[in-house]
mmCIF file of C-alpha atoms in Angstrom:
data_model
loop_
_atom_site.group_PDB
_atom_site.id
_atom_site.type_symbol
_atom_site.label_atom_id
_atom_site.label_comp_id
_atom_site.label_asym_id
_atom_site.label_seq_id
_atom_site.Cartn_x
_atom_site.Cartn_y
_atom_site.Cartn_z
ATOM 1 C CA MET S 1171 29.403 -9.847 -14.612
ATOM 2 C CA GLY S 1172 31.109 -8.982 -17.850
ATOM 3 C CA THR S 1173 29.527 -7.774 -20.974
ATOM 4 C CA PHE S 1174 30.870 -8.516 -24.400
ATOM 5 C CA THR S 1175 31.082 -6.663 -27.651
ATOM 6 C CA GLN S 1176 29.282 -7.935 -30.720
ATOM 7 C CA GLN S 1177 32.429 -9.183 -32.360
ATOM 8 C CA GLN S 1178 33.482 -11.061 -29.237
ATOM 9 C CA ASP S 1179 29.970 -12.614 -29.078
ATOM 10 C CA LYS S 1180 30.547 -14.673 -32.189
ATOM 11 C CA ALA S 1181 33.405 -16.552 -30.538
ATOM 12 C CA ILE S 1182 31.804 -17.557 -27.320
ATOM 13 C CA ASN S 1183 28.965 -19.716 -26.217
ATOM 14 C CA TRP S 1184 26.073 -18.183 -24.212
ATOM 15 C CA ARG S 1185 24.113 -19.970 -21.526
ATOM 16 C CA LEU S 1186 21.458 -19.139 -19.009
ATOM 17 C CA ALA S 1187 22.940 -17.548 -15.911
ATOM 18 C CA ASP S 1188 21.517 -20.064 -13.488
ATOM 19 C CA LEU S 1189 18.372 -21.853 -14.593
ATOM 20 C CA GLY S 1190 17.680 -22.823 -10.968
ATOM 21 C CA GLN S 1191 17.462 -19.180 -9.983
ATOM 22 C CA LEU S 1192 14.933 -18.279 -12.601
ATOM 23 C CA LEU S 1193 11.219 -18.244 -11.738
ATOM 24 C CA TRP S 1194 8.620 -17.809 -14.366
ATOM 25 C CA ALA S 1195 5.084 -16.470 -14.744
ATOM 26 C CA ASP S 1196 3.140 -16.881 -17.877
ATOM 27 C CA TRP S 1197 -0.521 -16.120 -18.529
ATOM 28 C CA GLY S 1198 -0.344 -16.533 -22.275
ATOM 29 C CA GLU S 1199 0.732 -12.935 -23.008
ATOM 30 C CA ASP S 1200 4.197 -11.622 -22.270
ATOM 31 C CA THR S 1201 6.269 -13.721 -19.904
ATOM 32 C CA VAL S 1202 7.647 -12.483 -16.627
ATOM 33 C CA VAL S 1203 10.888 -13.942 -15.319
ATOM 34 C CA PHE S 1204 12.357 -13.349 -11.836
ATOM 35 C CA ASN S 1205 16.023 -13.692 -11.422
ATOM 36 C CA GLY S 1206 16.858 -14.974 -7.968
ATOM 37 C CA LEU S 1207 20.515 -13.944 -8.328
ATOM 38 C CA SER S 1208 19.683 -10.246 -8.731
ATOM 39 C CA ALA S 1209 16.059 -10.211 -7.331
ATOM 40 C CA ASP S 1210 15.103 -8.321 -10.467
ATOM 41 C CA THR S 1211 11.895 -9.032 -12.386
ATOM 42 C CA HIS S 1212 11.762 -8.764 -16.125
ATOM 43 C CA LEU S 1213 9.048 -8.619 -18.674
ATOM 44 C CA LEU S 1214 10.007 -10.688 -21.734
ATOM 45 C CA ASN S 1215 8.727 -10.348 -25.184
ATOM 46 C CA THR S 1216 8.464 -13.394 -27.494
ATOM 47 C CA MET S 1217 11.948 -12.737 -28.983
ATOM 48 C CA SER S 1218 13.636 -12.618 -25.554
ATOM 49 C CA LEU S 1219 11.759 -15.688 -24.424
ATOM 50 C CA ASP S 1220 12.684 -17.730 -27.542
ATOM 51 C CA VAL S 1221 16.376 -16.786 -26.888
ATOM 52 C CA LEU S 1222 16.226 -17.867 -23.269
ATOM 53 C CA LEU S 1223 14.351 -21.090 -24.106
ATOM 54 C CA LEU S 1224 16.944 -22.025 -26.694
ATOM 55 C CA LEU S 1225 19.848 -21.337 -24.371
ATOM 56 C CA ALA S 1226 18.082 -23.338 -21.653
ATOM 57 C CA LYS S 1227 18.368 -26.407 -23.881
ATOM 58 C CA LYS S 1228 22.049 -25.933 -24.551
ATOM 59 C CA PRO S 1229 24.640 -23.179 -24.670
ATOM 60 C CA MET S 1230 25.099 -21.596 -28.052
ATOM 61 C CA SER S 1231 27.235 -18.998 -29.818
ATOM 62 C CA ALA S 1232 25.549 -15.871 -31.170
ATOM 63 C CA GLU S 1233 25.887 -17.328 -34.606
ATOM 64 C CA GLN S 1234 24.259 -20.643 -33.703
ATOM 65 C CA LEU S 1235 21.488 -18.739 -31.977
ATOM 66 C CA ILE S 1236 20.795 -16.544 -34.951
ATOM 67 C CA MET S 1237 20.702 -19.590 -37.293
ATOM 68 C CA SER S 1238 18.302 -21.473 -34.928
ATOM 69 C CA LEU S 1239 15.981 -18.457 -34.533
ATOM 70 C CA ALA S 1240 16.047 -17.774 -38.280
ATOM 71 C CA ASN S 1241 14.973 -21.337 -38.769
ATOM 72 C CA GLN S 1242 12.368 -21.187 -36.028
ATOM 73 C CA TRP S 1243 10.881 -17.925 -37.177
ATOM 74 C CA GLN S 1244 11.339 -18.624 -40.918
ATOM 75 C CA GLN S 1245 13.161 -15.352 -41.458
ATOM 76 C CA PRO S 1246 16.430 -14.624 -43.245
ATOM 77 C CA SER S 1247 19.321 -14.834 -40.701
ATOM 78 C CA GLU S 1248 20.816 -11.524 -41.996
ATOM 79 C CA GLN S 1249 17.621 -9.785 -41.073
ATOM 80 C CA ILE S 1250 17.611 -10.852 -37.438
ATOM 81 C CA ALA S 1251 21.360 -10.907 -36.791
ATOM 82 C CA LYS S 1252 21.614 -7.342 -35.587
ATOM 83 C CA PRO S 1253 18.604 -7.342 -33.242
ATOM 84 C CA ILE S 1254 19.662 -10.688 -31.840
ATOM 85 C CA SER S 1255 23.163 -9.559 -31.208
ATOM 86 C CA SER S 1256 21.833 -6.594 -29.464
ATOM 87 C CA LEU S 1257 19.391 -8.644 -27.423
ATOM 88 C CA ILE S 1258 22.266 -10.969 -26.353
ATOM 89 C CA HIS S 1259 24.030 -7.939 -25.116
ATOM 90 C CA ASN S 1260 20.957 -6.722 -23.185
ATOM 91 C CA LEU S 1261 20.250 -10.112 -21.631
ATOM 92 C CA ASP S 1262 23.863 -10.331 -20.515
ATOM 93 C CA CYS S 1263 23.647 -6.864 -18.957
ATOM 94 C CA LEU S 1264 20.501 -7.963 -17.058
ATOM 95 C CA GLY S 1265 22.359 -11.031 -15.820
ATOM 96 C CA LEU S 1266 19.953 -13.506 -17.477
ATOM 97 C CA ILE S 1267 22.659 -15.048 -19.630
ATOM 98 C CA GLU S 1268 26.367 -15.309 -19.310
ATOM 99 C CA PRO S 1269 29.341 -16.418 -21.451
ATOM 100 C CA GLU S 1270 30.355 -19.996 -20.962
ATOM 101 C CA PHE S 1271 33.944 -20.434 -19.883
ATOM 102 C CA THR S 1272 35.434 -23.818 -20.442
ATOM 103 C CA MET T 300 -10.597 -1.587 26.214
ATOM 104 C CA LYS T 301 -10.453 1.124 23.567
ATOM 105 C CA ILE T 302 -8.646 4.411 23.747
ATOM 106 C CA ALA T 303 -12.051 6.180 23.750
ATOM 107 C CA ASP T 304 -12.838 4.418 27.133
ATOM 108 C CA LEU T 305 -10.080 6.508 28.662
ATOM 109 C CA THR T 306 -10.488 10.140 29.620
ATOM 110 C CA VAL T 307 -8.059 12.589 28.123
ATOM 111 C CA MET T 308 -6.304 12.868 31.478
ATOM 112 C CA GLU T 309 -6.023 9.062 31.705
ATOM 113 C CA LEU T 310 -4.745 8.904 28.207
ATOM 114 C CA GLN T 311 -2.150 11.558 28.954
ATOM 115 C CA GLU T 312 -0.939 9.630 32.024
ATOM 116 C CA ARG T 313 -0.785 6.320 30.094
ATOM 117 C CA LEU T 314 1.210 8.096 27.259
ATOM 118 C CA ARG T 315 3.713 9.377 29.735
ATOM 119 C CA SER T 316 4.643 5.827 30.748
ATOM 120 C CA GLY T 317 3.971 4.142 27.383
ATOM 121 C CA LEU T 318 0.549 3.477 25.924
ATOM 122 C CA VAL T 319 0.210 0.116 24.302
ATOM 123 C CA TYR T 320 -2.343 0.083 21.428
ATOM 124 C CA GLN T 321 -2.894 -2.180 18.410
ATOM 125 C CA ILE T 322 -3.351 -1.466 14.753
ATOM 126 C CA GLY T 323 -3.984 -4.528 12.708
ATOM 127 C CA PRO T 324 -1.326 -7.083 13.639
ATOM 128 C CA PHE T 325 1.010 -4.622 15.255
ATOM 129 C CA LYS T 326 1.223 -3.548 18.874
ATOM 130 C CA PHE T 327 2.817 -0.139 19.432
ATOM 131 C CA GLN T 328 4.022 1.244 22.765
ATOM 132 C CA LEU T 329 3.837 4.961 22.435
ATOM 133 C CA THR T 330 5.439 7.377 24.836
ATOM 134 C CA VAL T 331 4.415 11.001 24.542
ATOM 135 C CA LYS T 332 5.724 13.735 26.777
ATOM 136 C CA ASN T 333 4.850 17.396 26.888
ATOM 137 C CA CYS T 334 2.627 17.379 23.744
ATOM 138 C CA LYS T 335 -0.833 18.094 25.110
ATOM 139 C CA THR T 336 -2.399 18.887 21.719
ATOM 140 C CA LEU T 337 -1.173 15.546 20.414
ATOM 141 C CA VAL T 338 -2.898 13.799 23.378
ATOM 142 C CA SER T 339 -6.297 15.290 22.612
ATOM 143 C CA GLN T 340 -5.831 14.587 18.832
ATOM 144 C CA LEU T 341 -5.074 10.905 19.681
ATOM 145 C CA HIS T 342 -8.012 10.716 22.069
ATOM 146 C CA TRP T 343 -10.242 11.697 19.077
ATOM 147 C CA LEU T 344 -8.539 10.026 16.141
ATOM 148 C CA PHE T 345 -7.287 6.882 17.776
ATOM 149 C CA ALA T 346 -10.560 6.384 19.705
ATOM 150 C CA HIS T 347 -11.369 2.988 18.311
ATOM 151 C CA TYR T 348 -7.982 1.342 18.678
ATOM 152 C CA PRO T 349 -7.768 -1.289 21.329
ATOM 153 C CA THR T 350 -5.366 -0.466 24.239
ATOM 154 C CA PHE T 351 -3.882 -2.774 26.911
ATOM 155 C CA SER T 352 -3.131 -2.029 30.472
ATOM 156 C CA GLN T 353 -1.185 -5.212 31.270
ATOM 157 C CA PRO T 354 2.275 -5.614 29.964
ATOM 158 C CA HIS T 355 2.240 -7.076 26.415
ATOM 159 C CA LEU T 356 4.661 -8.220 23.825
ATOM 160 C CA ILE T 357 5.050 -5.147 21.551
ATOM 161 C CA ASP T 358 6.203 -4.851 17.963
ATOM 162 C CA PHE T 359 7.358 -1.244 18.076
ATOM 163 C CA ALA T 360 8.415 1.058 20.936
ATOM 164 C CA ILE T 361 8.099 4.625 19.755
ATOM 165 C CA GLN T 362 8.348 7.999 21.312
ATOM 166 C CA VAL T 363 7.111 11.464 20.347
ATOM 167 C CA LYS T 364 8.953 14.017 22.525
ATOM 168 C CA ARG T 365 10.167 17.498 22.500
ATOM 169 C CA PRO T 366 13.865 18.157 22.297
ATOM 170 C CA GLN T 367 15.699 19.720 25.152
ATOM 171 C CA LEU T 368 17.068 23.178 25.632
ATOM 172 C CA TRP T 369 16.217 26.339 23.693
ATOM 173 C CA ARG T 370 13.889 24.585 21.160
ATOM 174 C CA ARG T 371 11.314 24.372 23.949
ATOM 175 C CA TRP T 372 10.764 28.107 23.700
ATOM 176 C CA TRP T 373 11.856 29.185 20.194
ATOM 177 C CA ARG T 374 9.912 27.609 17.352
ATOM 178 C CA PRO T 375 9.161 24.578 19.421
ATOM 179 C CA GLN T 376 9.740 21.190 17.815
ATOM 180 C CA VAL T 377 8.983 17.546 18.297
ATOM 181 C CA GLU T 378 11.016 14.458 17.557
ATOM 182 C CA PHE T 379 10.056 10.935 16.634
ATOM 183 C CA LYS T 380 12.198 8.088 18.159
ATOM 184 C CA ALA T 381 12.035 4.339 17.543
ATOM 185 C CA ASP T 382 14.236 1.258 17.681
ATOM 186 C CA GLY T 383 16.552 1.566 14.782
ATOM 187 C CA ASN T 384 17.083 5.006 13.308
ATOM 188 C CA PRO T 385 14.152 6.533 11.485
ATOM 189 C CA GLY T 386 16.404 9.425 10.613
ATOM 190 C CA MET T 387 13.550 11.923 10.769
ATOM 191 C CA ALA T 388 14.388 15.499 11.290
ATOM 192 C CA PRO T 389 12.388 17.242 14.010
ATOM 193 C CA PHE T 390 8.965 18.612 13.035
ATOM 194 C CA PRO T 391 7.321 21.751 14.338
ATOM 195 C CA LEU T 392 5.566 20.900 17.600
ATOM 196 C CA ASP T 393 2.051 21.389 16.122
ATOM 197 C CA HIS T 394 2.887 18.676 13.450
ATOM 198 C CA ALA T 395 3.352 15.969 16.006
ATOM 199 C CA LEU T 396 0.498 13.837 14.695
ATOM 200 C CA PRO T 397 1.719 13.667 11.058
ATOM 201 C CA MET T 398 5.157 12.914 12.394
ATOM 202 C CA LEU T 399 3.725 10.096 14.488
ATOM 203 C CA GLU T 400 1.913 8.647 11.457
ATOM 204 C CA TRP T 401 4.852 8.822 9.119
ATOM 205 C CA GLY T 402 7.255 7.520 11.833
ATOM 206 C CA SER T 403 4.959 4.483 12.519
ATOM 207 C CA ASN T 404 4.804 3.895 8.808
ATOM 208 C CA TRP T 405 8.602 3.775 8.782
ATOM 209 C CA CYS T 406 8.527 1.158 11.604
ATOM 210 C CA ILE T 407 6.211 -1.088 9.650
ATOM 211 C CA ALA T 408 7.954 -0.621 6.257
ATOM 212 C CA THR T 409 11.368 -1.462 7.674
ATOM 213 C CA HIS T 410 10.415 -4.353 9.859
ATOM 214 C CA ALA T 411 7.209 -6.248 8.834
ATOM 215 C CA HIS T 412 8.888 -8.541 6.393
ATOM 216 C CA ARG T 413 6.694 -11.482 7.197
ATOM 217 C CA TYR T 414 4.326 -9.837 4.727
ATOM 218 C CA LEU T 415 4.808 -8.747 1.136
ATOM 219 C CA MET T 416 4.121 -5.042 1.686
ATOM 220 C CA LEU T 417 2.527 -3.496 -1.356
ATOM 221 C CA HIS T 418 2.085 0.259 -1.552
ATOM 222 C CA ALA T 419 -1.642 -0.032 -1.874
ATOM 223 C CA ALA T 420 -4.994 0.738 -0.360
ATOM 224 C CA VAL T 421 -7.289 -2.264 0.321
ATOM 225 C CA VAL T 422 -11.016 -2.404 0.781
ATOM 226 C CA GLU T 423 -13.247 -5.483 1.181
ATOM 227 C CA ARG T 424 -16.757 -6.650 0.844
ATOM 228 C CA ASN T 425 -17.963 -10.015 2.206
ATOM 229 C CA GLY T 426 -14.406 -11.321 2.388
ATOM 230 C CA HIS T 427 -13.433 -10.253 -1.216
ATOM 231 C CA ALA T 428 -10.888 -7.574 -1.456
ATOM 232 C CA ILE T 429 -9.890 -4.919 -3.963
ATOM 233 C CA LEU T 430 -6.335 -3.815 -4.000
ATOM 234 C CA PHE T 431 -5.475 -0.404 -5.279
ATOM 235 C CA PRO T 432 -1.766 -0.191 -5.826
ATOM 236 C CA ALA T 433 -0.679 3.365 -6.621
ATOM 237 C CA TRP T 434 1.963 6.013 -6.245
ATOM 238 C CA PRO T 435 1.280 9.115 -4.142
ATOM 239 C CA GLY T 436 -0.922 11.638 -5.911
ATOM 240 C CA SER T 437 -3.054 9.019 -7.674
ATOM 241 C CA GLY T 438 -6.129 9.508 -5.541
ATOM 242 C CA LYS T 439 -5.719 6.197 -3.752
ATOM 243 C CA SER T 440 -6.378 7.566 -0.235
ATOM 244 C CA THR T 441 -9.437 9.586 -1.254
ATOM 245 C CA LEU T 442 -10.847 6.561 -3.026
ATOM 246 C CA CYS T 443 -10.179 4.363 0.050
ATOM 247 C CA ALA T 444 -11.767 6.751 2.367
ATOM 248 C CA ALA T 445 -14.820 7.219 0.167
ATOM 249 C CA LEU T 446 -15.282 3.407 -0.219
ATOM 250 C CA SER T 447 -14.941 2.913 3.505
ATOM 251 C CA LEU T 448 -18.089 5.051 3.850
ATOM 252 C CA SER T 449 -19.925 3.318 1.044
ATOM 253 C CA GLY T 450 -20.424 -0.229 2.147
ATOM 254 C CA TRP T 451 -16.834 -1.485 1.893
ATOM 255 C CA ARG T 452 -14.636 -2.308 4.850
ATOM 256 C CA MET T 453 -11.360 -0.489 4.817
ATOM 257 C CA LEU T 454 -8.420 -2.733 5.344
ATOM 258 C CA SER T 455 -5.635 -0.357 4.693
ATOM 259 C CA ASP T 456 -4.706 2.873 2.919
ATOM 260 C CA GLU T 457 -0.937 2.690 2.727
ATOM 261 C CA PHE T 458 0.106 -0.929 3.162
ATOM 262 C CA GLY T 459 -1.373 -3.881 1.330
ATOM 263 C CA LEU T 460 -0.028 -6.561 3.656
ATOM 264 C CA LEU T 461 -0.089 -9.837 1.760
ATOM 265 C CA GLU T 462 0.616 -13.045 3.704
ATOM 266 C CA PRO T 463 2.804 -15.181 1.462
ATOM 267 C CA GLU T 464 1.685 -18.487 3.114
ATOM 268 C CA SER T 465 -2.071 -17.950 2.878
ATOM 269 C CA GLY T 466 -2.345 -15.394 0.025
ATOM 270 C CA LEU T 467 -4.649 -13.348 2.267
ATOM 271 C CA LEU T 468 -4.577 -9.686 2.924
ATOM 272 C CA GLN T 469 -4.100 -8.575 6.536
ATOM 273 C CA PRO T 470 -5.893 -5.373 7.573
ATOM 274 C CA LEU T 471 -3.992 -2.447 8.876
ATOM 275 C CA PRO T 472 -6.465 0.372 9.364
ATOM 276 C CA LYS T 473 -4.288 3.308 10.052
ATOM 277 C CA LEU T 474 -5.409 6.921 9.744
ATOM 278 C CA ILE T 475 -5.671 7.978 6.122
ATOM 279 C CA PRO T 476 -3.601 11.124 5.498
ATOM 280 C CA LEU T 477 -5.738 13.154 3.058
ATOM 281 C CA LYS T 478 -3.773 15.767 1.219
ATOM 282 C CA ASN T 479 -4.564 19.130 -0.226
ATOM 283 C CA THR T 480 -7.797 19.129 -2.268
ATOM 284 C CA SER T 481 -8.697 15.631 -1.104
ATOM 285 C CA ILE T 482 -9.578 17.075 2.281
ATOM 286 C CA GLU T 483 -12.369 19.156 0.966
ATOM 287 C CA VAL T 484 -13.542 16.400 -1.356
ATOM 288 C CA MET T 485 -13.996 14.022 1.585
ATOM 289 C CA LYS T 486 -15.742 16.630 3.607
ATOM 290 C CA ARG T 487 -18.122 17.222 0.837
ATOM 291 C CA PHE T 488 -18.431 13.478 0.100
ATOM 292 C CA SER T 489 -19.956 12.600 3.452
ATOM 293 C CA PRO T 490 -20.910 14.263 6.722
ATOM 294 C CA GLU T 491 -19.914 10.959 8.352
ATOM 295 C CA ALA T 492 -16.315 11.452 7.485
ATOM 296 C CA VAL T 493 -14.350 12.022 10.667
ATOM 297 C CA ILE T 494 -11.431 14.225 9.663
ATOM 298 C CA GLY T 495 -8.785 15.605 12.085
ATOM 299 C CA PRO T 496 -7.156 18.962 12.236
ATOM 300 C CA LEU T 497 -5.578 20.599 9.219
ATOM 301 C CA PHE T 498 -1.749 20.536 9.105
ATOM 302 C CA GLU T 499 -0.504 23.104 6.637
ATOM 303 C CA LYS T 500 2.935 23.180 5.045
ATOM 304 C CA THR T 501 3.987 19.643 5.764
ATOM 305 C CA ARG T 502 6.525 17.964 3.507
ATOM 306 C CA LYS T 503 3.486 16.630 1.584
ATOM 307 C CA GLY T 504 1.523 19.912 1.519
ATOM 308 C CA MET T 505 -1.643 20.300 3.451
ATOM 309 C CA VAL T 506 -2.598 17.123 5.404
ATOM 310 C CA ALA T 507 -5.622 16.119 7.467
ATOM 311 C CA HIS T 508 -6.221 12.553 8.804
ATOM 312 C CA PHE T 509 -9.362 10.634 8.031
ATOM 313 C CA ARG T 510 -10.217 8.265 10.913
ATOM 314 C CA PRO T 511 -11.114 4.736 9.720
ATOM 315 C CA PRO T 512 -14.677 3.636 10.590
ATOM 316 C CA ALA T 513 -15.059 1.798 13.879
ATOM 317 C CA ALA T 514 -16.072 -1.367 12.088
ATOM 318 C CA SER T 515 -12.778 -1.431 10.176
ATOM 319 C CA ILE T 516 -10.897 -1.327 13.348
ATOM 320 C CA GLU T 517 -13.108 -3.779 15.143
ATOM 321 C CA GLN T 518 -12.593 -6.331 12.346
ATOM 322 C CA ALA T 519 -8.948 -5.736 11.976
ATOM 323 C CA GLN T 520 -8.115 -9.348 12.577
ATOM 324 C CA GLU T 521 -10.376 -10.566 9.706
ATOM 325 C CA LYS T 522 -8.250 -11.099 6.615
ATOM 326 C CA ALA T 523 -9.604 -10.937 3.114
ATOM 327 C CA ARG T 524 -9.062 -12.756 -0.097
ATOM 328 C CA PRO T 525 -7.791 -10.524 -2.837
ATOM 329 C CA ARG T 526 -10.095 -10.701 -5.942
ATOM 330 C CA TRP T 527 -9.285 -7.545 -7.879
ATOM 331 C CA ILE T 528 -6.210 -5.470 -8.424
ATOM 332 C CA ILE T 529 -7.112 -1.951 -9.719
ATOM 333 C CA PHE T 530 -4.470 0.623 -10.554
ATOM 334 C CA PRO T 531 -6.196 3.946 -9.884
ATOM 335 C CA ARG T 532 -5.253 7.284 -11.154
ATOM 336 C CA TYR T 533 -7.098 10.502 -10.578
ATOM 337 C CA LYS T 534 -7.125 12.572 -13.723
ATOM 338 C CA ALA T 535 -9.318 15.561 -14.502
ATOM 339 C CA GLY T 536 -11.642 14.681 -17.370
ATOM 340 C CA ALA T 537 -11.032 10.876 -17.046
ATOM 341 C CA ASN T 538 -13.790 8.607 -18.386
ATOM 342 C CA ASN T 539 -14.211 6.462 -15.122
ATOM 343 C CA VAL T 540 -13.836 3.261 -16.979
ATOM 344 C CA LEU T 541 -12.207 0.030 -15.870
ATOM 345 C CA VAL T 542 -9.768 -1.246 -18.505
ATOM 346 C CA PRO T 543 -8.354 -4.714 -18.182
ATOM 347 C CA VAL T 544 -4.613 -4.901 -17.572
ATOM 348 C CA GLU T 545 -2.529 -8.032 -18.668
ATOM 349 C CA LYS T 546 -1.505 -9.989 -15.734
ATOM 350 C CA SER T 547 2.138 -9.907 -16.714
ATOM 351 C CA GLN T 548 1.990 -6.099 -16.734
ATOM 352 C CA ALA T 549 0.136 -6.170 -13.402
ATOM 353 C CA LEU T 550 2.781 -8.378 -11.851
ATOM 354 C CA LEU T 551 5.541 -6.011 -12.960
ATOM 355 C CA ARG T 552 3.778 -2.932 -11.666
ATOM 356 C CA LEU T 553 3.244 -4.632 -8.267
ATOM 357 C CA ALA T 554 6.926 -5.537 -8.083
ATOM 358 C CA ASN T 555 7.827 -1.945 -8.724
ATOM 359 C CA ASN T 556 5.363 -0.695 -6.198
ATOM 360 C CA ALA T 557 6.147 -2.832 -3.097
ATOM 361 C CA PHE T 558 8.217 -1.824 -0.006
ATOM 362 C CA ASN T 559 10.024 -5.137 0.365
ATOM 363 C CA TYR T 560 9.543 -7.146 -2.897
ATOM 364 C CA LYS T 561 13.237 -7.483 -3.630
ATOM 365 C CA LEU T 562 14.108 -8.137 -0.042
ATOM 366 C CA LEU T 563 11.759 -11.136 0.026
ATOM 367 C CA ALA T 564 13.311 -12.370 -3.248
ATOM 368 C CA THR T 565 11.691 -15.629 -4.444
ATOM 369 C CA THR T 566 8.986 -15.439 -1.651
ATOM 370 C CA GLY T 567 8.088 -11.994 -2.843
ATOM 371 C CA PHE T 568 7.852 -13.069 -6.479
ATOM 372 C CA GLN T 569 5.849 -16.143 -5.678
ATOM 373 C CA ALA T 570 3.469 -14.210 -3.500
ATOM 374 C CA ALA T 571 2.958 -11.531 -6.116
ATOM 375 C CA ARG T 572 2.476 -14.189 -8.886
ATOM 376 C CA GLN T 573 -0.149 -15.981 -6.759
ATOM 377 C CA LEU T 574 -1.839 -12.666 -6.078
ATOM 378 C CA VAL T 575 -2.026 -11.700 -9.717
ATOM 379 C CA ASP T 576 -3.108 -15.253 -10.600
ATOM 380 C CA GLN T 577 -6.211 -15.098 -8.432
ATOM 381 C CA CYS T 578 -7.229 -11.542 -9.282
ATOM 382 C CA HIS T 579 -8.812 -9.648 -12.159
ATOM 383 C CA CYS T 580 -6.588 -6.819 -13.028
ATOM 384 C CA TYR T 581 -7.723 -3.370 -14.191
ATOM 385 C CA GLU T 582 -6.594 0.227 -14.656
ATOM 386 C CA LEU T 583 -8.921 2.978 -13.534
ATOM 387 C CA ASN T 584 -8.622 6.556 -14.571
ATOM 388 C CA PHE T 585 -11.225 8.498 -12.606
ATOM 389 C CA ASP T 586 -12.260 12.013 -11.802
ATOM 390 C CA SER T 587 -15.505 11.398 -9.879
ATOM 391 C CA LEU T 588 -16.064 9.352 -6.611
ATOM 392 C CA ARG T 589 -19.766 9.375 -7.303
ATOM 393 C CA ALA T 590 -19.261 7.711 -10.607
ATOM 394 C CA ILE T 591 -16.883 5.003 -9.652
ATOM 395 C CA ILE T 592 -18.467 3.831 -6.407
ATOM 396 C CA PRO T 593 -21.440 2.236 -8.300
ATOM 397 C CA LEU T 594 -18.908 0.941 -10.900
ATOM 398 C CA LEU T 595 -17.055 -0.904 -8.280
ATOM 399 C CA LEU T 596 -20.182 -2.256 -6.706
ATOM 400 C CA SER T 597 -21.250 -3.565 -10.071
ATOM 401 C CA LEU T 598 -17.806 -5.242 -10.475
ATOM 402 C CA TYR T 599 -18.472 -7.033 -7.145
ATOM 403 C CA GLU T 600 -22.007 -7.933 -8.130
ATOM 404 C CA GLN T 601 -21.052 -9.229 -11.541
ATOM 405 C CA GLU T 602 -18.617 -11.584 -9.841
ATOM 406 C CA PHE T 603 -20.506 -12.771 -6.788
ATOM 407 C CA ILE T 604 -24.184 -12.069 -7.404
ATOM 408 C CA SER T 605 -24.934 -12.098 -11.166
ATOM 409 C CA PRO T 606 -23.977 -15.086 -13.402
ATOM 410 C CA PRO T 607 -20.234 -15.036 -14.187
ATOM 411 C CA VAL T 608 -19.119 -12.878 -17.108
ATOM 412 C CA ASN T 609 -16.071 -13.033 -19.228
ATOM 413 C CA ASN T 610 -13.477 -11.071 -17.291
ATOM 414 C CA LYS T 611 -11.879 -9.864 -20.509
ATOM 415 C CA ASN T 612 -14.939 -7.636 -21.148
ATOM 416 C CA ARG T 613 -14.525 -3.990 -20.399
ATOM 417 C CA VAL T 614 -16.571 -2.885 -17.486
ATOM 418 C CA VAL T 615 -17.898 0.426 -18.399
ATOM 419 C CA ASN T 616 -19.737 2.773 -16.006
ATOM 420 C CA GLU T 617 -22.922 3.693 -17.705
ATOM 421 C CA THR T 618 -23.718 6.424 -15.236
ATOM 422 C CA ALA T 619 -20.420 8.281 -15.602
ATOM 423 C CA ASP T 620 -20.704 11.868 -16.631
#
């Protein structure tokens, strides 16, 4: 599984690795996701969960994702751009999301 | 028939050709040759396990034997053999019992994948079980042994065997290897504690084995419903208080604490999720068995005897020092 630099992220769309392989547990606190592809279990905070939920709806570029989240959280996009880019990188490393090749 | 029903000589004879005995759901066929001390230790500490004279389907064929040649005379050693390769280096001859116990743990941990195997002690009261998942050194074994002499049935010390289909915990009442200061703690805790010989300088320090109470072994086919998950940790000066743990955190801790969670993949996750779902989850830092035994009893009574209380409330032991 490849990982991408922040600059490359802007040019590509991201999607969930395989929605069918993700199992969820949610008791109203943090969310736990199990990735059937890696058999790894991850504890997701709200920010990570929001990113995954958005990408579950449709693939997005990093830029689109930042705009959507800025809108959703009512925060300036410049403020969240860096943490979201970093989060995309981390989620990619964990195998939860992947670049969409068309 | 139980092992106690055999004389030591009969046991020795049966061990030469392969003694079949059962612990929880597993039947072992144990062959022991030229280890007289081990035979008498087994006669005492395995006394309550059922044994079978007729041929039976067995889960594990294991051997404890002495290597050939010069090691028979110079620093005598003993080896553990099983199907597969446990990869255990020989132990000193007088450490045959700890070797047998660790070797049989290896057999279970590497084969019993019909269960989600959690590294946890389990005790039960009227069908309702507490699971104590913990890493070595947390005081889990001492706690389990003490509770088994305080009105709780011991299901297991090392393996919390969870059946994914039923969500029930399967007993596996193996000997409890008490280590270092825990040995004295248990001796002082109760004169009823049956504790085997002391093995010094093992790879885990000083070890002595606590024999599970007869009732735990006799009821080893009675599964229990998990109700509480408590992550224990012995810590000097601890306040002996149960502190709720978020279920998501509990699930993650269980996942990191199981023998075969990743191997079972989605089945493992679903079993762990269902387990957490039906349990109250706590953390327990303790430094006194006398303080936490009434605390755990009150936890049981609050749930099943008194009117239900909000499980988010802290359960505080009022009698703790």
